[in-house]
Amino acid sequence: MKKEYLFSLLSAAAVVGTSVVALSSKPYLSAKATLGDVESASAQDMVVRTALNGGKAYSGKLVDYQVVHGNVANKSINAFTTYESNANEWTGSLGTSADSAYGNHWSFYSLKNDGVIFKVVAKADINISISQSSVSGWVDGANLTMYKEAADGTISTLKTTALTDSSTTEDFAGSFDIASCETFYWEFRFEWDGSHRNTQTLPSFTFTEIEHPAPSLETVTASGQDIIVRTALNNGGSYTDASLVDYQAVHGNVTNGTINAFTTFSSDAGTWKATLGAQDADDCYANHYKLWSQANDGFIFKVTAKSYVNVSVDLASVGGWPDDAFVSIYKYDLDGKLSTISSNKVNASSPTSDFVGNADLYAGEIFYWEFKFEWTSWRNLDGLPSFTFTEKENTVGTLSSFILESDKPNQCQTKYWEAKKRYNSLSSAEKSTFQTSTNSRIVSARERYLAWAVNQSDSNPYDNTYGASNKTWVQNNLTKTKEKPMWIIAITTIASFVGIGSLFFYRKHKKQ
């Protein structure tokens, strides 16, 4: 029975993995775009590829596009369910003459407020340029309207023209900037009953990735003095008013998970001076310009990210008597993994590079800078490090691109938890957009993300918890860790093996 149950679980996991691949598989999938790419498509291309894809969208490098019908302003947008195509001759048709909206690779017809719509979903920040060589057909009384739909579903009109027999090609043309995960619509629509209006010359589209400077991202700085003084002013607690991070001066031993708030402190906001701990009572203490450590009780600057941010540490010069102390930098991930960024045994002649480093953090991840001397004899560092916190770009667009950018084996395992970290680093508004948007690109990203969550047995893909089974170290909010020290774990493990070996020997001996 147990074997059957295990087989069922494995089979379910395999089905989920297969469905993820099927979700993202589209005919005519092009390569990933690079900055400055240009992609073009004639209306004929769009018609034929929509028909070849069974009325569904074609996925290009910079955009997904599709020919649909309906009324954009009313949010009535429908795929064609009747279609014919010939890839060899590059011809196609959508709908039939019995429909209010129909057409083929060179003409389109509209009646009863059912318009023909060229729909384009941006996969990067692009410029869309539309041109048309001539005006032909019976366009009088129809409307040509171009819209933009934001990632949150808000639709705005970019250009609208009431067409007449005197309309020019300029009425059918335009140039617009569209952000990643926004949607552009070009709509030819005749409102009334009677005879179809038609256009027998169709537009061409050029999509050019916009080469723009990096977005304006916030930068916050804090000197070691700032962190010490603000910790003392907060009675040993964390300073939470910084926009990108919370920070605090604590003490202990990061690798042992023993991290404690200072309970002895003094401060003077007027002169911006403070002390933490006491030399005659503690094994770690500091003031606003100098750190002391002994007996494996290190001085620690702790930084907790509030958003997707880079933390960088700098040191102007090395002073004091730091000989044989260790300066270490650690990162505590959302999934419970503690990783060492750098660890150096230092002395008074050590280069400043031994004291500095940087790391990218998602919201909720922690950065530690630790000065620690192992033995019972004081070491000190005269001159404190400084910190720079730089916001990193993270939007619903960049998250969607990360999720959809490639199809690789086992990506549900390799990318899901990273995607969840990125999701939890979004603003509240962008989290809502990712969960609710009807934008086809975000919908595709969301569907894949949720499929990954099923594969990874995460029943709460929108919360901020991560796989507990992955945790190797536990941060216990400034109390001693509940985890056993590594030497105890090692001895316990050895004892377990010895016990198993003894049991095996006993059973073998008993048989004999």
Coordinates of C-alpha atoms in Angstrom, one line a residue:
M1 CA 0.0 0.0 0.0
K2 CA 2.8 2.4 0.9
K3 CA 4.5 1.7 -2.5
E4 CA 1.3 2.4 -4.3
Y5 CA 0.8 5.7 -2.5
L6 CA 4.4 6.8 -3.2
F7 CA 3.9 5.9 -6.9
S8 CA 0.8 8.0 -7.0
L9 CA 2.6 11.0 -5.5
L10 CA 5.4 10.6 -8.1
S11 CA 2.9 10.3 -10.9
A12 CA 1.1 13.5 -9.7
A13 CA 4.4 15.4 -9.6
A14 CA 5.2 14.2 -13.1
V15 CA 1.8 15.4 -14.4
V16 CA 2.3 18.8 -12.9
G17 CA 5.7 19.1 -14.5
T18 CA 4.2 18.1 -17.8
S19 CA 1.4 20.6 -17.5
V20 CA 3.9 23.4 -16.9
V21 CA 5.7 22.7 -20.1
A22 CA 2.5 22.5 -22.0
L23 CA 1.3 25.8 -20.6
S24 CA 4.2 27.7 -22.0
S25 CA 4.6 25.8 -25.3
K26 CA 3.6 27.9 -28.3
P27 CA 4.2 27.4 -32.0
Y28 CA 6.7 29.7 -33.7
L29 CA 8.3 30.7 -30.4
S30 CA 11.2 33.1 -31.1
A31 CA 14.4 33.7 -29.2
K32 CA 14.6 35.9 -26.1
A33 CA 15.0 39.6 -26.9
T34 CA 18.2 41.6 -26.3
L35 CA 18.3 45.3 -25.6
G36 CA 17.7 47.4 -28.7
D37 CA 16.0 44.5 -30.7
V38 CA 13.6 45.4 -33.5
E39 CA 10.8 43.1 -34.5
S40 CA 8.2 43.7 -37.3
A41 CA 5.0 42.1 -38.4
S42 CA 2.6 42.9 -41.2
A43 CA -1.1 42.5 -40.7
Q44 CA -0.8 39.5 -43.0
D45 CA 1.7 38.0 -40.6
M46 CA -0.6 38.5 -37.7
V47 CA -3.6 37.0 -39.4
V48 CA -1.8 34.0 -40.7
R49 CA 0.0 33.2 -37.4
T50 CA -3.3 33.7 -35.4
A51 CA -5.0 31.2 -37.8
L52 CA -2.1 28.8 -37.6
N53 CA -2.3 28.9 -33.8
G54 CA -6.0 28.1 -33.8
G55 CA -7.0 31.7 -33.0
K56 CA -4.5 32.0 -30.2
A57 CA -1.6 34.4 -29.8
Y58 CA 1.8 34.2 -31.5
S59 CA 4.8 34.7 -29.2
G60 CA 7.7 36.8 -30.6
K61 CA 10.8 38.2 -29.1
L62 CA 9.5 41.5 -27.9
V63 CA 5.7 41.0 -28.1
D64 CA 2.9 38.5 -28.2
Y65 CA 0.3 39.4 -30.9
Q66 CA -3.1 38.1 -32.0
V67 CA -6.0 39.2 -34.2
V68 CA -9.2 39.2 -32.2
H69 CA -12.6 40.9 -32.4
G70 CA -15.1 42.8 -30.2
N71 CA -15.1 46.2 -28.5
V72 CA -12.0 47.3 -26.5
A73 CA -13.8 50.2 -24.7
N74 CA -16.4 47.7 -23.4
K75 CA -13.7 45.2 -22.6
S76 CA -15.4 42.7 -24.9
I77 CA -12.4 41.1 -26.6
N78 CA -12.8 37.7 -28.1
A79 CA -10.6 35.2 -30.0
F80 CA -11.8 34.0 -33.4
T81 CA -13.1 30.5 -33.2
T82 CA -13.4 30.0 -37.0
Y83 CA -10.1 30.1 -39.0
E84 CA -8.3 28.7 -42.0
S85 CA -4.6 28.9 -42.8
N86 CA -2.0 27.8 -45.3
A87 CA 1.6 28.2 -44.1
N88 CA 3.1 27.4 -47.4
E89 CA 1.3 30.2 -49.3
W90 CA 1.2 32.4 -46.1
T91 CA -2.5 33.0 -46.3
G92 CA -5.3 32.8 -43.7
S93 CA -8.8 33.9 -42.7
L94 CA -10.6 34.5 -39.4
G95 CA -14.3 34.3 -39.0
T96 CA -16.8 34.0 -41.9
S97 CA -19.0 36.4 -43.9
A98 CA -21.9 35.4 -41.6
D99 CA -20.2 37.1 -38.7
S100 CA -20.3 40.7 -37.7
A101 CA -16.4 40.8 -37.7
Y102 CA -14.4 38.7 -40.1
G103 CA -11.6 39.0 -42.6
N104 CA -8.5 37.5 -44.2
H105 CA -4.8 38.4 -44.8
W106 CA -5.6 41.4 -46.9
S107 CA -9.0 42.8 -45.8
F108 CA -11.3 43.1 -42.8
Y109 CA -15.0 43.7 -42.2
S110 CA -17.0 45.1 -39.2
L111 CA -20.6 45.5 -38.3
K112 CA -22.9 45.9 -35.2
N113 CA -20.1 47.3 -33.0
D114 CA -18.0 44.2 -33.4
G115 CA -14.6 45.5 -34.4
V116 CA -11.5 43.8 -35.8
I117 CA -8.7 44.2 -33.3
F118 CA -4.9 43.7 -33.6
K119 CA -3.8 43.0 -30.0
V120 CA -0.2 43.3 -29.0
V121 CA 1.2 42.5 -25.5
A122 CA 4.6 43.9 -24.7
K123 CA 7.3 41.6 -23.2
A124 CA 9.7 44.5 -22.8
D125 CA 9.5 48.3 -22.8
I126 CA 9.0 49.0 -26.5
N127 CA 7.9 51.6 -29.1
I128 CA 5.1 50.5 -31.4
S129 CA 5.1 52.2 -34.8
I130 CA 2.1 51.6 -37.2
S131 CA 2.1 52.5 -40.8
Q132 CA -0.2 51.9 -43.8
S133 CA 0.6 52.3 -47.4
S134 CA -2.9 53.4 -48.7
V135 CA -6.6 53.6 -47.8
S136 CA -9.0 51.4 -49.7
G137 CA -12.3 49.7 -49.1
W138 CA -15.4 51.2 -47.6
V139 CA -14.3 52.8 -44.4
D140 CA -16.9 55.7 -44.2
G141 CA -18.7 55.7 -40.9
A142 CA -16.3 53.3 -39.1
N143 CA -14.0 54.3 -36.3
L144 CA -10.3 53.6 -36.0
T145 CA -9.2 53.6 -32.4
M146 CA -5.9 52.8 -30.7
Y147 CA -5.8 51.9 -27.0
K148 CA -3.3 51.1 -24.3
E149 CA -4.2 48.7 -21.4
A150 CA -2.0 49.0 -18.3
A151 CA -0.9 46.0 -16.3
D152 CA -3.7 46.6 -13.8
G153 CA -6.4 46.5 -16.5
T154 CA -7.0 50.2 -16.9
I155 CA -7.7 51.1 -20.6
S156 CA -6.8 54.5 -22.0
T157 CA -7.4 55.9 -25.6
L158 CA -4.3 56.8 -27.4
K159 CA -5.9 57.9 -30.7
T160 CA -9.3 57.8 -32.2
T161 CA -10.5 58.8 -35.7
A162 CA -14.0 58.8 -37.3
L163 CA -13.1 57.5 -40.8
T164 CA -14.5 59.0 -44.0
D165 CA -14.0 58.5 -47.7
S166 CA -11.4 61.3 -47.4
S167 CA -9.4 59.6 -44.6
T168 CA -5.6 59.4 -45.2
T169 CA -3.0 56.9 -44.2
E170 CA -2.1 59.1 -41.3
D171 CA -5.4 58.2 -39.7
F172 CA -4.4 54.6 -39.6
A173 CA -0.8 55.2 -38.3
G174 CA 0.8 56.1 -35.0
S175 CA 3.8 55.7 -32.7
F176 CA 3.5 54.9 -29.0
D177 CA 5.7 53.8 -26.1
I178 CA 4.3 50.7 -24.4
A179 CA 5.8 49.3 -21.1
S180 CA 6.4 45.7 -20.4
C181 CA 3.2 43.8 -19.7
E182 CA 1.0 46.6 -21.2
T183 CA -1.2 45.8 -24.1
F184 CA -1.8 47.8 -27.3
Y185 CA -5.0 47.5 -29.4
W186 CA -5.5 48.7 -33.0
E187 CA -9.3 48.5 -33.6
F188 CA -11.4 49.0 -36.8
R189 CA -15.0 49.0 -35.8
F190 CA -18.4 50.0 -37.4
E191 CA -21.1 50.7 -34.8
W192 CA -24.3 50.2 -36.8
D193 CA -26.3 47.5 -38.5
G194 CA -26.8 47.3 -42.3
S195 CA -23.8 46.7 -44.5
H196 CA -20.3 45.8 -43.3
R197 CA -17.7 48.5 -43.4
N198 CA -14.3 47.2 -44.6
T199 CA -10.7 48.2 -45.0
Q200 CA -8.8 46.5 -47.8
T201 CA -5.4 47.7 -47.0
L202 CA -4.0 46.6 -43.7
P203 CA -1.3 48.1 -41.4
S204 CA 2.2 47.0 -40.6
F205 CA 3.7 47.1 -37.2
T206 CA 7.3 47.7 -36.0
F207 CA 8.3 46.9 -32.4
T208 CA 11.5 48.5 -31.1
E209 CA 12.9 47.9 -27.6
I210 CA 13.4 51.2 -25.9
E211 CA 16.9 51.8 -24.8
H212 CA 16.3 54.0 -21.7
P213 CA 18.5 54.7 -18.7
A214 CA 18.0 52.6 -15.6
P215 CA 14.9 53.6 -13.6
S216 CA 15.4 56.0 -10.8
L217 CA 16.0 53.8 -7.7
E218 CA 16.3 55.0 -4.2
T219 CA 19.6 54.9 -2.3
V220 CA 19.9 55.2 1.5
T221 CA 23.1 55.4 3.5
A222 CA 23.9 54.8 7.2
S223 CA 27.3 55.1 9.0
G224 CA 28.2 52.6 11.7
Q225 CA 27.8 55.6 14.1
D226 CA 24.2 56.1 12.8
I227 CA 23.3 52.4 13.5
I228 CA 24.8 52.4 17.0
V229 CA 23.3 55.7 18.0
R230 CA 19.8 54.8 16.7
T231 CA 20.0 51.4 18.3
A232 CA 20.8 53.0 21.7
L233 CA 18.0 55.6 21.2
N234 CA 15.6 52.7 20.5
N235 CA 16.6 51.0 23.8
G236 CA 18.6 48.3 22.0
G237 CA 15.9 47.7 19.4
S238 CA 15.8 47.9 15.6
Y239 CA 15.6 51.2 13.7
T240 CA 12.6 50.9 11.4
D241 CA 12.3 54.3 9.8
A242 CA 14.8 53.7 6.9
S243 CA 12.8 53.3 3.7
L244 CA 14.6 50.3 2.3
V245 CA 15.8 48.4 5.3
D246 CA 15.6 48.0 9.1
Y247 CA 19.0 48.0 10.9
Q248 CA 20.3 47.3 14.4
A249 CA 23.5 46.8 16.3
V250 CA 23.5 43.4 18.2
H251 CA 26.1 41.0 19.5
G252 CA 26.8 37.2 19.6
N253 CA 27.8 34.6 17.1
V254 CA 26.0 34.5 13.8
T255 CA 27.1 31.0 12.7
N256 CA 25.8 29.6 16.1
G257 CA 22.6 31.5 15.7
T258 CA 23.2 33.2 19.0
I259 CA 22.2 36.8 18.3
N260 CA 21.3 39.1 21.2
A261 CA 20.1 42.7 21.6
F262 CA 22.2 44.9 23.8
T263 CA 20.5 45.5 27.2
T264 CA 22.9 48.1 28.4
F265 CA 23.1 51.3 26.5
S266 CA 23.3 55.1 26.7
S267 CA 22.7 57.8 24.1
D268 CA 22.7 61.5 23.4
A269 CA 20.8 62.5 20.3
G270 CA 22.1 66.1 20.6
T271 CA 25.7 65.2 20.2
W272 CA 24.9 62.0 18.2
K273 CA 26.9 59.8 20.6
A274 CA 26.1 56.4 22.2
T275 CA 27.4 53.3 23.9
L276 CA 26.2 49.7 23.7
G277 CA 27.2 47.2 26.4
A278 CA 29.8 47.7 29.2
Q279 CA 33.5 46.7 29.3
D280 CA 33.5 45.5 32.9
A281 CA 30.4 43.4 32.5
D282 CA 30.1 42.1 28.9
D283 CA 32.3 40.4 26.3
C284 CA 31.2 42.7 23.6
Y285 CA 30.6 46.5 23.7
A286 CA 30.9 49.5 21.5
N287 CA 30.5 53.2 21.2
H288 CA 29.9 55.5 18.3
Y289 CA 33.4 55.1 17.0
K290 CA 34.9 51.9 18.3
L291 CA 34.1 48.1 18.7
W292 CA 35.4 45.6 21.3
S293 CA 35.0 41.8 21.2
Q294 CA 36.3 38.8 23.2
A295 CA 35.2 35.2 24.2
N296 CA 33.5 34.6 20.8
D297 CA 31.0 37.3 21.4
G298 CA 31.1 39.4 18.3
F299 CA 29.8 42.8 17.5
I300 CA 27.2 42.6 14.7
F301 CA 25.5 45.1 12.4
K302 CA 22.2 43.5 11.3
V303 CA 20.3 44.7 8.2
T304 CA 16.9 43.4 7.3
A305 CA 15.6 44.2 3.8
K306 CA 12.1 45.7 3.3
S307 CA 12.3 45.4 -0.5
Y308 CA 14.6 44.1 -3.2
V309 CA 17.9 45.9 -2.3
N310 CA 21.6 45.7 -2.5
V311 CA 23.6 46.2 0.7
S312 CA 27.2 47.4 0.4
V313 CA 29.7 47.9 3.2
D314 CA 32.7 50.2 3.0
L315 CA 35.5 51.0 5.4
A316 CA 37.7 54.1 5.1
S317 CA 40.7 52.8 7.1
V318 CA 41.8 50.1 9.6
G319 CA 42.5 51.3 13.2
G320 CA 42.8 49.9 16.7
W321 CA 44.0 46.4 17.6
P322 CA 42.0 43.9 15.5
D323 CA 44.8 41.3 15.3
D324 CA 43.5 37.7 14.9
A325 CA 39.9 38.7 15.1
F326 CA 37.5 37.7 12.3
V327 CA 35.4 40.0 10.1
S328 CA 32.7 38.0 8.5
I329 CA 29.7 38.9 6.3
Y330 CA 26.7 36.6 6.1
K331 CA 23.3 36.5 4.3
Y332 CA 20.3 34.8 5.8
D333 CA 17.9 33.7 3.0
L334 CA 14.1 33.6 3.1
D335 CA 14.3 29.8 2.9
G336 CA 16.4 29.6 6.0
K337 CA 19.8 29.2 4.5
L338 CA 22.7 31.1 6.1
S339 CA 25.5 31.7 3.6
T340 CA 29.0 33.2 4.2
I341 CA 29.8 36.1 1.8
S342 CA 33.3 36.6 3.2
S343 CA 35.3 35.7 6.3
N344 CA 38.8 37.1 7.0
K345 CA 41.2 36.9 9.9
V346 CA 42.4 40.5 10.2
N347 CA 45.1 42.5 11.8
A348 CA 46.1 46.2 11.9
S349 CA 47.8 46.0 8.5
S350 CA 45.0 44.2 6.8
P351 CA 43.6 45.9 3.7
T352 CA 40.2 47.5 4.0
S353 CA 39.0 44.9 1.4
D354 CA 39.0 42.3 4.2
F355 CA 36.3 44.3 6.0
V356 CA 33.9 45.0 3.2
G357 CA 31.4 43.3 0.9
N358 CA 27.9 43.4 -0.6
A359 CA 24.9 41.3 -1.3
D360 CA 21.5 41.5 -2.9
L361 CA 18.6 40.9 -0.5
Y362 CA 14.9 40.2 -1.1
A363 CA 12.4 41.6 1.3
G364 CA 12.8 39.8 4.7
E365 CA 16.3 38.6 4.0
I366 CA 19.0 39.6 6.5
F367 CA 22.6 40.8 6.1
Y368 CA 25.1 40.5 9.0
W369 CA 28.5 42.2 9.4
E370 CA 30.3 40.7 12.3
F371 CA 33.6 41.6 14.2
K372 CA 34.5 38.7 16.5
F373 CA 37.5 37.6 18.6
E374 CA 37.4 34.0 19.7
W375 CA 39.6 34.1 22.9
T376 CA 39.3 35.8 26.3
S377 CA 41.4 38.9 25.5
W378 CA 40.1 42.1 24.1
R379 CA 40.4 43.0 20.4
N380 CA 39.0 46.3 19.0
L381 CA 38.4 48.1 15.7
D382 CA 38.8 51.8 15.8
G383 CA 36.8 53.3 12.9
L384 CA 33.4 52.0 11.9
P385 CA 32.2 50.7 8.5
S386 CA 29.5 52.5 6.5
F387 CA 26.6 51.1 4.7
T388 CA 24.8 51.9 1.4
F389 CA 21.4 50.4 0.6
T390 CA 20.4 50.6 -3.1
E391 CA 17.0 49.7 -4.4
K392 CA 16.9 47.2 -7.2
E393 CA 14.4 47.2 -10.0
N394 CA 11.5 44.8 -9.2
T395 CA 8.1 45.2 -10.8
V396 CA 5.3 42.9 -11.9
G397 CA 6.8 43.2 -15.4
T398 CA 10.3 42.0 -14.4
L399 CA 8.7 39.2 -12.3
S400 CA 6.6 38.1 -15.3
S401 CA 9.7 38.2 -17.5
F402 CA 11.7 36.1 -15.0
I403 CA 8.9 33.5 -14.9
L404 CA 8.3 33.3 -18.7
E405 CA 11.8 34.0 -20.0
S406 CA 12.7 30.4 -20.8
D407 CA 11.6 26.7 -20.8
K408 CA 14.1 24.5 -19.0
P409 CA 13.8 21.1 -17.4
N410 CA 12.9 21.1 -13.7
Q411 CA 12.5 24.9 -13.7
C412 CA 9.6 24.4 -11.2
Q413 CA 12.4 23.4 -8.8
T414 CA 15.1 25.8 -9.8
K415 CA 13.0 28.9 -10.2
Y416 CA 9.8 28.8 -8.1
W417 CA 11.3 29.8 -4.8
E418 CA 13.3 32.6 -6.4
A419 CA 10.1 33.8 -8.1
K420 CA 8.3 33.7 -4.7
K421 CA 11.1 35.9 -3.2
R422 CA 10.7 38.4 -6.0
Y423 CA 6.9 38.4 -5.6
N424 CA 7.2 39.1 -1.9
S425 CA 9.5 42.0 -2.7
L426 CA 6.9 43.7 -4.8
S427 CA 4.8 46.6 -3.5
S428 CA 1.3 45.9 -2.3
A429 CA -0.2 47.4 -5.4
E430 CA 2.0 45.3 -7.7
K431 CA 1.3 42.1 -5.7
S432 CA -2.4 42.8 -6.3
T433 CA -1.8 43.4 -10.0
F434 CA 0.1 40.1 -10.3
Q435 CA -2.8 38.2 -8.6
T436 CA -5.7 39.8 -10.5
S437 CA -4.5 41.3 -13.8
T438 CA -6.3 40.1 -17.0
N439 CA -3.2 41.2 -19.1
S440 CA -2.5 38.0 -21.1
R441 CA 1.3 38.1 -20.3
I442 CA 0.7 38.5 -16.6
V443 CA -2.0 35.8 -16.7
S444 CA 0.5 33.4 -18.4
A445 CA 3.1 34.2 -15.8
R446 CA 0.6 33.8 -12.9
E447 CA -0.6 30.4 -14.3
R448 CA 2.9 29.1 -14.6
Y449 CA 3.8 30.4 -11.1
L450 CA 0.8 28.7 -9.6
A451 CA 1.7 25.5 -11.4
W452 CA 5.2 25.6 -10.0
A453 CA 3.7 26.1 -6.5
V454 CA 1.6 22.9 -6.9
N455 CA 4.8 21.1 -8.1
Q456 CA 6.6 22.3 -5.0
S457 CA 3.8 21.4 -2.6
D458 CA 3.4 25.1 -1.6
S459 CA -0.3 25.6 -0.9
N460 CA 0.2 29.3 -0.1
P461 CA 2.1 30.8 -3.1
Y462 CA 1.1 34.4 -2.1
D463 CA 2.3 34.3 1.5
N464 CA 5.8 34.9 2.8
T465 CA 6.7 31.5 4.0
Y466 CA 9.2 29.2 2.4
G467 CA 10.0 25.5 2.4
A468 CA 10.7 24.6 6.1
S469 CA 12.5 21.4 5.0
N470 CA 15.2 23.6 3.4
K471 CA 16.1 25.5 6.6
T472 CA 19.6 24.9 7.9
W473 CA 19.8 27.7 10.4
V474 CA 17.1 29.5 12.4
Q475 CA 17.0 33.2 13.3
N476 CA 15.1 33.4 16.6
N477 CA 14.5 37.1 16.9
L478 CA 17.4 38.0 19.2
T479 CA 17.2 35.0 21.4
K480 CA 19.5 32.0 21.6
T481 CA 19.0 29.6 18.8
K482 CA 16.9 26.4 19.3
E483 CA 19.2 24.7 16.9
K484 CA 21.9 22.5 18.3
P485 CA 25.6 23.5 17.8
M486 CA 27.2 21.8 14.9
W487 CA 29.6 19.8 17.1
I488 CA 26.6 18.3 19.0
I489 CA 25.0 17.4 15.6
A490 CA 28.2 15.8 14.4
I491 CA 28.6 13.7 17.6
T492 CA 24.9 12.7 17.4
T493 CA 25.3 11.7 13.8
I494 CA 28.4 9.6 14.6
A495 CA 26.6 8.0 17.5
S496 CA 23.6 7.1 15.2
F497 CA 25.9 5.4 12.7
V498 CA 27.6 3.5 15.6
G499 CA 24.3 2.5 16.9
I500 CA 23.1 1.2 13.5
G501 CA 26.4 -0.7 13.1
S502 CA 26.0 -2.3 16.5
L503 CA 22.5 -3.3 15.7
F504 CA 23.5 -4.9 12.4
F505 CA 26.4 -6.7 14.2
Y506 CA 24.0 -7.9 16.9
R507 CA 21.5 -9.3 14.5
K508 CA 24.1 -11.0 12.4
H509 CA 25.7 -12.5 15.5
K510 CA 22.3 -13.7 16.7
K511 CA 21.6 -15.5 13.4
Q512 CA 24.9 -17.3 13.7

